[in-house]
PDB file of C-alpha atoms in Angstrom:
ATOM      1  CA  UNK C   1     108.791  96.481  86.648  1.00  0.00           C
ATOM      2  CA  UNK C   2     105.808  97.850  88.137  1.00  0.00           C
ATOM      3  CA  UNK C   3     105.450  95.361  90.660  1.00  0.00           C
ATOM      4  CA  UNK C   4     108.388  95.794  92.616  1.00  0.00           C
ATOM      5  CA  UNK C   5     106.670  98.390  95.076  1.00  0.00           C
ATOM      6  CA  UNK C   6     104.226  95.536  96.498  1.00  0.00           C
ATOM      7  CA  UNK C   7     106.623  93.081  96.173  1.00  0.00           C
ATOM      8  CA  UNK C   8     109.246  95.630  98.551  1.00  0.00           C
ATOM      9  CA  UNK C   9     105.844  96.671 100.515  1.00  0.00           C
ATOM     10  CA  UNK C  10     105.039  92.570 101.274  1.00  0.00           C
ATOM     11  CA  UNK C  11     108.443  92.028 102.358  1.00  0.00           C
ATOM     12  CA  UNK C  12     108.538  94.913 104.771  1.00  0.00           C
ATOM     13  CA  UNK C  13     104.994  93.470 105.919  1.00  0.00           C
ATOM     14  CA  UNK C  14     106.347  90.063 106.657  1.00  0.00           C
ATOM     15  CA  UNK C  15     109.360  91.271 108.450  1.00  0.00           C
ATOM     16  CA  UNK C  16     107.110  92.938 110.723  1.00  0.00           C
ATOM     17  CA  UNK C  17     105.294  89.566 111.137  1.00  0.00           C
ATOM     18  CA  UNK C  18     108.921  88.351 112.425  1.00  0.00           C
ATOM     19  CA  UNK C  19     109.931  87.063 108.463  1.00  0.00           C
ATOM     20  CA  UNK C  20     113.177  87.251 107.103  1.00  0.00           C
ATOM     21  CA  UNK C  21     112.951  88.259 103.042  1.00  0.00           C
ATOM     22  CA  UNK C  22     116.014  88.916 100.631  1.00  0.00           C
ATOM     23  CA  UNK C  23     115.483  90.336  97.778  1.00  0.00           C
ATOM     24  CA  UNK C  24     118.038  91.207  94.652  1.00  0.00           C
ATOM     25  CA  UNK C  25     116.222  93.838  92.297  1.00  0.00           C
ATOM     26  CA  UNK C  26     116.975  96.893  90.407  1.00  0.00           C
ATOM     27  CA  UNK C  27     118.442  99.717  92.402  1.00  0.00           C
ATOM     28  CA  UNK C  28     115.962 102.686  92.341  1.00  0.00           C
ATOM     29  CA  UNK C  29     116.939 104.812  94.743  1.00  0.00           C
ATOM     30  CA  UNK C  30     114.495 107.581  93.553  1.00  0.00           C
ATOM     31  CA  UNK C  31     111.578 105.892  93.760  1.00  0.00           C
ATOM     32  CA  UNK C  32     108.689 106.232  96.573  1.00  0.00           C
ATOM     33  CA  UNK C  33     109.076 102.523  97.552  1.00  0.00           C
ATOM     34  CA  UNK C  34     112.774 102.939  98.263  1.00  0.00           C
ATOM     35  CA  UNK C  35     112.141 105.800 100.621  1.00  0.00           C
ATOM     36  CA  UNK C  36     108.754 104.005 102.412  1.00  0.00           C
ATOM     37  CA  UNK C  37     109.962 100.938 102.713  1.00  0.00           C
ATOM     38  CA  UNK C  38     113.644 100.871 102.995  1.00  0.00           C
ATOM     39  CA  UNK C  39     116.125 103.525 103.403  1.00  0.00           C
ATOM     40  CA  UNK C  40     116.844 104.077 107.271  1.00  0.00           C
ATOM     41  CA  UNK C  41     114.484 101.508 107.905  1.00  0.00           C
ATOM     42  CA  UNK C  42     116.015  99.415 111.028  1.00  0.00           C
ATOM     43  CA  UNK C  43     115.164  96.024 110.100  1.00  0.00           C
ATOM     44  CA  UNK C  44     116.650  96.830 106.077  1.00  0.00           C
ATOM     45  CA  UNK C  45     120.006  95.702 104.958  1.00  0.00           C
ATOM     46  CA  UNK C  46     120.965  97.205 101.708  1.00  0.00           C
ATOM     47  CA  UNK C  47     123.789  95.950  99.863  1.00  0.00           C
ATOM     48  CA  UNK C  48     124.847  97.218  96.326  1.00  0.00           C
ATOM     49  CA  UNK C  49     126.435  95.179  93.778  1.00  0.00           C
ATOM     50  CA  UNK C  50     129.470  96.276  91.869  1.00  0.00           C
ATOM     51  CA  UNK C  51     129.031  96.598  88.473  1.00  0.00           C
ATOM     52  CA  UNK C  52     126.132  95.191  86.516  1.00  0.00           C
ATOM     53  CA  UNK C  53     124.623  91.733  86.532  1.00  0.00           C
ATOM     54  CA  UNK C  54     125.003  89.796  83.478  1.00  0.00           C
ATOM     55  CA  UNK C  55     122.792  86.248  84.083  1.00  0.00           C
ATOM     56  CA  UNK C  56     123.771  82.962  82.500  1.00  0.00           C
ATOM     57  CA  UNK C  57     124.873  83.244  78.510  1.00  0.00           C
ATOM     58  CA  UNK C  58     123.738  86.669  78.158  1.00  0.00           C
ATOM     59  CA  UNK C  59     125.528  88.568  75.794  1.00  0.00           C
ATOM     60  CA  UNK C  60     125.219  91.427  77.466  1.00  0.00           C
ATOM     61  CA  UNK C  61     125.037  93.025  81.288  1.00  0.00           C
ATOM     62  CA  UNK C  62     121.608  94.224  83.068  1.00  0.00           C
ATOM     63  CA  UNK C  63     121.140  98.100  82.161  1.00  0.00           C
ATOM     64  CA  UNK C  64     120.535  98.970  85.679  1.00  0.00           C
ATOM     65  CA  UNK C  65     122.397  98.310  88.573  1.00  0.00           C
ATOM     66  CA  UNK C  66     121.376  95.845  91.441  1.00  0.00           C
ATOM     67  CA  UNK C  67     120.852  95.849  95.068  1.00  0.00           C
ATOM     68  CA  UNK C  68     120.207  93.039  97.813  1.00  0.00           C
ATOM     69  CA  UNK C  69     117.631  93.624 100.249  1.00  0.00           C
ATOM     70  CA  UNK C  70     117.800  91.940 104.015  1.00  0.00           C
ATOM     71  CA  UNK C  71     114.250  92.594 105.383  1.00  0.00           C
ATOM     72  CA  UNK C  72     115.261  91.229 108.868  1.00  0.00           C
ATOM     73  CA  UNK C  73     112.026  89.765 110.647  1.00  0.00           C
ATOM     74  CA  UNK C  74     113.487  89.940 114.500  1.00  0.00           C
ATOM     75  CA  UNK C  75     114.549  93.739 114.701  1.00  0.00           C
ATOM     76  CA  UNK C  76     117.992  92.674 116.297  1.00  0.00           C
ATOM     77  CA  UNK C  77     120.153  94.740 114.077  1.00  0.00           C
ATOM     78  CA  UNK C  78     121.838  94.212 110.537  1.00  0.00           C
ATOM     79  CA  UNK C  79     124.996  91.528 111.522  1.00  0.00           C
TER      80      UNK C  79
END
């Protein structure tokens, strides 16, 4: 919801602190967090899932699709 942009902004906070955070959350691409905090950033790894998520004995998937995020805390490049 809502609080994804300070939960994005506190990651890319700690990884300046020399933190590693991963995150999986909803891929929003056109949002103002995405672009401030993560797209071309040098310490971000983005990864996007295939598909949509479906979690435990749901009948049915997530109706958004789903990213990983690899706030790397020692600025030595994504492996």
């Amino acid at each position: 919801g809502r609080a994804i942009s300070w939960w994005v902004r506190k990651a890319s906070e700690e990884a300046s602190k020399g933190n590693t955070t991963v995150m999986l959350i909803p891929s929003r691409t056109d949002t103002h967090w995405f672009h401030d905090y993560v797209y071309q950033k040098p310490n971000v790894e983005i990864r996007f899932v295939k598909g949509r998520l479906k979690f435990g004995g749901a009948k049915n998937n997530a109706p958004f699709p789903s990213m990983i995020l690899i706030f790397r805390g020692d600025e030595s490049g994504i492996v």
